[in-house]
Amino acid sequence: MKLLVVGSMALDTIETPFGKEDNILGGSASYFSLAASMFAEVGIVAVVGKDFPEGHLDLFRQKNIDLQGVTREEGETFKWEGKYGYDLGDPDTLGTYLNVFENFNPVIPESYSNVDYVFLANIDPELQLSVLNQVKDPKLVACDTMNFWIDNKVEELKKVLKHVDILLINDSETRALAGEPRITTAARAVLEMGPKILIVKRGEYGALMFSGDDIFWAPSFPLEEVIDPTGAGDTFAGGFMGYIAGNDITDPAGFKTAVVNGSVVASFTVENFSVRRLSGLTKEEIGKRFAEFLKLSKVD
Ligand code: AMP
């Protein structure tokens, strides 16, 4: 197993202008692992409750995603309810029910401890630190976080950032973490906290990658069929990290290709609710959209 993700597996209730779906498969580790499995061998560390359908676990198994680190506890699965407005921008969170996730204490199976690539999805920075203490000497560690942890556990988060190679967050999180409204200045301040690379996810406006003095931008694919934006960020991270792990990327051009792959895979996720579009995705579809992507800003 090349790539480990530690994060949430959830049952989401989502409302968008195109419909409402109850208790559908969600969670950062779900989107991340399905996206990453298109490029690399992935394993998940997460917790689910008694109500989590076995059929969802079968979907991960079909994709050769290793579930040794997924535990089933007494109680209900983590549940999140979100509603998107007409612009399909940031959702309103209508409910967060932590359930078994409240006592999540990630235990990395012995067989994963030598893993090369680690993605710490958006969880308590103290748990992110605990994961880092359980893996031996990974080649590359990436992480995500959210405003809640920036507001409530910034010192713990800064400790995590000292050990992280790549941070993937959105622009409001970048501004909040740096305490600086201008995105490029904020990015520089965040890079001084430890990560060598910062990726700022900007929804339909694409993703910016900052490393040293370099800035690279990949747009989001202009889609006609956006139905549910949930999971776009985690899917981006999965496509990006999966490509890096699957190809042992170390060079700047490879990281840029990884950003484009992240954008490509995320563009499929939003075409339907939950992981429906991701679960049937083929390498051919990814390759075709990758080629269309490159044409987006090429002047003939
Ligand atoms: P994204 O749209 O990429 O930010 O990810 C959305 C997914 O994150 C949803 O499927 C939710 O189940 C999950 N999620 C929402 N809130 C949290 C939280 N506080 N902790 C962990 N996962 C969450």
Coordinates of C-alpha atoms and ligand atoms in Angstrom, one line a residue:
M1 CA 0.0 0.0 0.0
K2 CA 1.4 3.3 -1.2
L3 CA -0.9 6.0 0.2
L4 CA -2.7 6.3 3.5
V5 CA -5.7 8.6 4.2
V6 CA -7.0 9.3 7.7
G7 CA -10.3 11.1 7.7
S8 CA -14.1 10.9 7.9
M9 CA -16.5 8.3 6.4
A10 CA -20.0 9.8 6.6
L11 CA -23.6 9.6 5.7
D12 CA -24.5 13.0 4.2
T13 CA -27.9 14.6 3.7
I14 CA -27.4 17.1 0.9
E15 CA -29.7 19.7 -0.7
T16 CA -28.7 21.5 -3.9
P17 CA -30.9 23.4 -6.4
F18 CA -31.1 20.1 -8.3
G19 CA -32.5 17.9 -5.5
K20 CA -32.2 16.5 -2.0
E21 CA -30.6 13.2 -1.0
D22 CA -30.7 11.7 2.5
N23 CA -27.9 9.6 4.1
I24 CA -25.7 9.2 1.1
L25 CA -22.1 8.1 1.2
G26 CA -19.8 11.0 2.0
G27 CA -16.8 11.9 4.2
S28 CA -13.3 13.1 3.3
A29 CA -11.7 9.7 3.4
S30 CA -14.4 8.3 1.0
Y31 CA -14.0 10.9 -1.7
F32 CA -10.2 11.0 -1.3
S33 CA -9.6 7.3 -1.5
L34 CA -11.9 6.7 -4.5
A35 CA -10.2 9.5 -6.4
A36 CA -6.7 8.4 -5.4
S37 CA -7.4 4.7 -6.3
M38 CA -7.5 5.8 -10.0
F39 CA -3.7 6.2 -9.7
A40 CA -2.3 4.3 -6.7
E41 CA -2.9 1.7 -4.0
V42 CA -4.7 3.4 -1.1
G43 CA -5.6 2.4 2.5
I44 CA -8.1 4.2 4.8
V45 CA -8.0 4.8 8.6
A46 CA -11.5 5.9 9.7
V47 CA -14.4 4.9 11.9
V48 CA -18.0 4.0 11.0
G49 CA -21.1 3.1 13.0
K50 CA -23.4 0.1 13.0
D51 CA -25.6 1.8 10.5
F52 CA -23.0 2.2 7.8
P53 CA -24.1 0.0 4.9
E54 CA -21.9 -3.0 4.1
G55 CA -22.5 -2.2 0.4
H56 CA -20.5 1.0 0.8
L57 CA -17.6 -0.9 2.1
D58 CA -17.9 -3.3 -0.9
L59 CA -17.5 -0.3 -3.2
F60 CA -14.1 0.5 -1.7
R61 CA -13.1 -3.2 -1.8
Q62 CA -14.0 -3.3 -5.5
K63 CA -11.5 -0.5 -6.0
N64 CA -8.8 -2.4 -4.1
I65 CA -8.9 0.1 -1.3
D66 CA -7.5 -1.4 1.8
L67 CA -10.0 -1.2 4.7
Q68 CA -7.8 -2.8 7.5
G69 CA -7.8 0.6 9.3
V70 CA -11.6 1.1 9.2
T71 CA -13.2 0.2 12.4
R72 CA -17.0 -0.3 13.1
E73 CA -18.0 1.0 16.5
E74 CA -21.2 0.8 18.5
G75 CA -23.4 3.8 17.7
E76 CA -24.2 5.8 14.6
T77 CA -21.9 6.9 11.7
F78 CA -20.8 10.6 11.5
K79 CA -23.5 12.5 9.7
W80 CA -23.4 15.9 8.0
E81 CA -26.2 17.9 6.5
G82 CA -25.5 20.7 4.0
K83 CA -27.5 22.9 1.7
Y84 CA -26.1 24.7 -1.4
G85 CA -27.6 27.9 -2.7
Y86 CA -28.2 28.9 -6.3
D87 CA -24.5 29.7 -6.9
L88 CA -23.4 26.2 -5.7
G89 CA -20.7 28.0 -3.6
D90 CA -19.9 27.3 0.1
P91 CA -22.8 25.3 1.6
D92 CA -24.7 26.1 4.8
T93 CA -24.1 23.4 7.3
L94 CA -27.5 22.5 8.7
G95 CA -26.2 19.8 11.0
T96 CA -23.1 18.0 12.1
Y97 CA -23.7 14.8 14.2
L98 CA -20.3 13.5 15.2
N99 CA -21.6 10.2 16.7
V100 CA -18.8 7.6 16.6
F101 CA -16.4 10.2 15.1
E102 CA -16.5 12.0 18.4
N103 CA -14.2 9.4 20.0
F104 CA -12.2 8.7 16.8
N105 CA -8.7 7.8 17.8
P106 CA -6.8 6.8 14.7
V107 CA -4.8 3.6 15.1
I108 CA -2.5 2.9 12.2
P109 CA -2.3 -0.8 11.5
E110 CA 1.3 -2.2 11.9
S111 CA 1.3 -3.1 8.2
Y112 CA 0.7 0.6 7.2
S113 CA 3.5 2.0 9.4
N114 CA 6.0 2.0 6.6
V115 CA 3.7 3.8 4.2
D116 CA 5.4 6.2 1.8
Y117 CA 2.6 8.8 1.3
V118 CA 0.2 10.1 4.0
F119 CA -2.8 12.4 3.6
L120 CA -4.2 13.8 6.9
A121 CA -7.8 14.9 6.0
N122 CA -9.6 17.5 8.0
I123 CA -9.6 16.1 11.5
D124 CA -8.5 17.5 14.9
P125 CA -4.8 18.6 14.6
E126 CA -4.0 16.6 17.8
L127 CA -5.2 13.4 15.9
Q128 CA -3.1 14.5 12.9
L129 CA -0.1 14.6 15.2
S130 CA -0.9 11.2 16.7
V131 CA -1.0 9.7 13.1
L132 CA 2.4 11.3 12.3
N133 CA 3.8 9.7 15.5
Q134 CA 2.7 6.3 14.3
V135 CA 4.2 6.3 10.8
K136 CA 7.9 5.7 10.4
D137 CA 9.5 7.8 7.8
P138 CA 7.0 8.7 5.0
K139 CA 8.4 10.2 1.8
L140 CA 5.7 12.8 1.7
V141 CA 2.9 14.0 4.1
A142 CA 0.0 16.3 3.0
C143 CA -2.8 17.7 5.1
D144 CA -6.1 19.6 5.0
T145 CA -7.7 21.5 7.8
M146 CA -10.7 23.9 8.3
N147 CA -11.5 27.3 9.9
F148 CA -12.8 25.6 13.0
W149 CA -9.3 24.2 13.8
I150 CA -7.6 27.5 12.8
D151 CA -9.9 29.3 15.2
N152 CA -9.8 26.8 18.1
K153 CA -6.5 24.8 17.9
V154 CA -4.1 27.0 16.0
E155 CA -1.0 26.1 18.1
E156 CA -1.6 22.3 17.6
L157 CA -2.2 23.0 13.9
K158 CA 1.1 24.9 13.6
K159 CA 2.9 21.9 15.2
V160 CA 1.4 19.6 12.5
L161 CA 2.5 22.1 9.8
K162 CA 6.1 21.8 10.8
H163 CA 6.0 18.1 9.8
V164 CA 3.9 18.5 6.6
D165 CA 5.2 18.8 3.1
I166 CA 2.0 19.9 1.4
L167 CA -1.0 21.8 2.8
L168 CA -4.2 21.9 0.8
I169 CA -6.8 24.4 2.0
N170 CA -9.3 26.9 0.5
D171 CA -8.7 30.7 0.2
S172 CA -10.7 31.7 3.3
E173 CA -8.7 29.2 5.4
T174 CA -5.4 30.5 3.9
R175 CA -6.4 34.1 4.9
A176 CA -7.4 33.1 8.4
L177 CA -4.3 31.0 9.0
A178 CA -2.0 33.8 7.9
G179 CA -4.1 36.6 9.4
E180 CA -3.6 38.4 6.0
P181 CA -6.3 39.2 3.4
R182 CA -4.1 39.2 0.3
I183 CA -3.8 35.7 -1.0
T184 CA -0.2 35.7 -2.3
T185 CA 1.1 37.4 0.8
A186 CA -1.0 35.0 3.0
A187 CA 0.5 32.1 1.0
R188 CA 4.0 33.2 1.7
A189 CA 3.2 33.5 5.4
V190 CA 1.7 29.9 5.4
L191 CA 4.8 28.5 3.7
E192 CA 6.9 29.9 6.5
M193 CA 5.0 27.7 8.9
G194 CA 6.6 24.6 7.5
P195 CA 5.0 23.2 4.3
K196 CA 7.1 23.3 1.1
I197 CA 4.0 23.5 -1.0
L198 CA 0.7 25.2 -0.4
I199 CA -2.3 24.5 -2.6
V200 CA -5.2 26.9 -2.3
K201 CA -8.4 25.4 -3.6
R202 CA -10.8 28.1 -5.0
G203 CA -13.8 26.1 -6.0
E204 CA -15.0 26.8 -9.5
Y205 CA -12.1 29.2 -10.0
G206 CA -9.5 26.4 -9.8
A207 CA -6.5 25.8 -7.6
L208 CA -3.3 27.8 -7.0
M209 CA 0.0 26.0 -6.1
F210 CA 2.6 28.0 -4.2
S211 CA 6.1 26.7 -3.7
G212 CA 9.1 28.9 -3.1
D213 CA 8.7 31.8 -5.4
D214 CA 6.7 29.7 -8.0
I215 CA 3.0 30.0 -8.5
F216 CA 1.0 27.6 -10.7
W217 CA -2.7 27.9 -11.5
A218 CA -5.0 25.2 -12.8
P219 CA -8.6 26.2 -13.7
S220 CA -11.6 24.2 -12.8
F221 CA -13.2 22.5 -15.7
P222 CA -16.1 24.6 -17.1
L223 CA -18.9 22.1 -16.6
E224 CA -22.5 22.2 -17.8
E225 CA -23.5 19.4 -15.4
V226 CA -22.8 20.5 -11.8
I227 CA -25.3 18.8 -9.5
D228 CA -23.6 18.5 -6.1
P229 CA -20.2 20.2 -5.2
T230 CA -19.8 18.1 -2.0
G231 CA -16.5 16.4 -1.9
A232 CA -14.8 18.4 -4.7
G233 CA -12.0 19.4 -2.3
D234 CA -11.3 15.9 -1.0
T235 CA -11.5 14.5 -4.5
F236 CA -9.0 17.1 -5.7
A237 CA -6.7 16.1 -2.9
G238 CA -7.2 12.4 -3.8
G239 CA -6.4 12.9 -7.5
F240 CA -3.4 15.1 -6.7
M241 CA -1.9 12.7 -4.0
G242 CA -2.8 9.6 -5.9
Y243 CA -0.9 10.8 -9.0
I244 CA 2.1 11.7 -6.8
A245 CA 2.1 8.4 -5.0
G246 CA 1.4 6.3 -8.1
N247 CA 4.3 7.9 -10.0
D248 CA 6.7 8.8 -7.1
I249 CA 6.7 12.4 -8.2
T250 CA 9.5 14.7 -6.9
D251 CA 9.9 17.3 -9.7
P252 CA 8.1 20.6 -10.2
A253 CA 6.6 19.6 -13.5
G254 CA 5.2 16.4 -11.9
F255 CA 3.5 18.4 -9.1
K256 CA 1.9 20.6 -11.7
T257 CA 0.6 17.5 -13.6
A258 CA -0.7 16.3 -10.2
V259 CA -2.7 19.6 -9.7
V260 CA -4.3 19.2 -13.2
N261 CA -5.2 15.5 -12.4
G262 CA -6.7 16.7 -9.1
S263 CA -8.8 19.2 -11.0
V264 CA -9.8 16.6 -13.6
V265 CA -11.0 14.1 -11.1
A266 CA -12.9 16.7 -9.0
S267 CA -14.7 17.8 -12.1
F268 CA -16.3 14.4 -12.3
T269 CA -17.4 14.2 -8.7
V270 CA -19.6 17.3 -8.9
E271 CA -21.6 15.9 -11.8
N272 CA -23.7 13.8 -9.5
F273 CA -24.6 13.4 -5.8
S274 CA -22.2 11.5 -3.4
V275 CA -19.6 9.3 -5.1
R276 CA -21.9 8.1 -7.9
R277 CA -19.9 9.6 -10.7
L278 CA -16.5 8.7 -9.1
S279 CA -17.4 5.1 -8.5
G280 CA -17.8 4.3 -12.2
L281 CA -15.0 6.6 -13.4
T282 CA -12.5 5.1 -15.9
K283 CA -8.9 5.9 -16.7
E284 CA -10.0 6.7 -20.3
E285 CA -12.4 9.3 -19.1
I286 CA -9.7 10.9 -17.0
G287 CA -7.2 10.9 -19.9
K288 CA -9.8 12.5 -22.2
R289 CA -10.7 15.3 -19.9
F290 CA -7.0 15.8 -19.0
A291 CA -6.4 16.5 -22.7
E292 CA -9.4 18.9 -22.9
F293 CA -8.1 20.6 -19.8
L294 CA -4.7 21.4 -21.4
K295 CA -6.6 23.0 -24.3
L296 CA -8.5 25.4 -22.0
S297 CA -5.9 28.1 -22.0
K298 CA -3.7 27.1 -24.9
V299 CA -3.5 29.7 -27.7
D300 CA -3.3 27.9 -31.1
Ligands
AMP1 P1 -15.6 18.9 0.8 O1 -16.8 19.3 0.0 O2 -14.5 18.4 -0.1 O3 -15.1 19.9 1.8 O4 -16.0 17.6 1.7 C1 -17.3 17.3 2.1 C2 -17.3 16.1 3.0 O5 -16.7 16.4 4.3 C3 -18.7 15.6 3.3 O6 -18.9 14.4 2.7 C4 -18.8 15.6 4.8 O7 -19.3 14.3 5.2 C5 -17.4 15.8 5.3 N1 -17.4 16.7 6.5 C6 -18.2 17.8 6.7 N2 -17.9 18.3 7.9 C7 -16.9 17.6 8.4 C8 -16.1 17.6 9.7 N3 -16.4 18.6 10.6 N4 -15.2 16.7 9.9 C9 -14.9 15.8 8.9 N5 -15.6 15.6 7.8 C10 -16.6 16.5 7.5

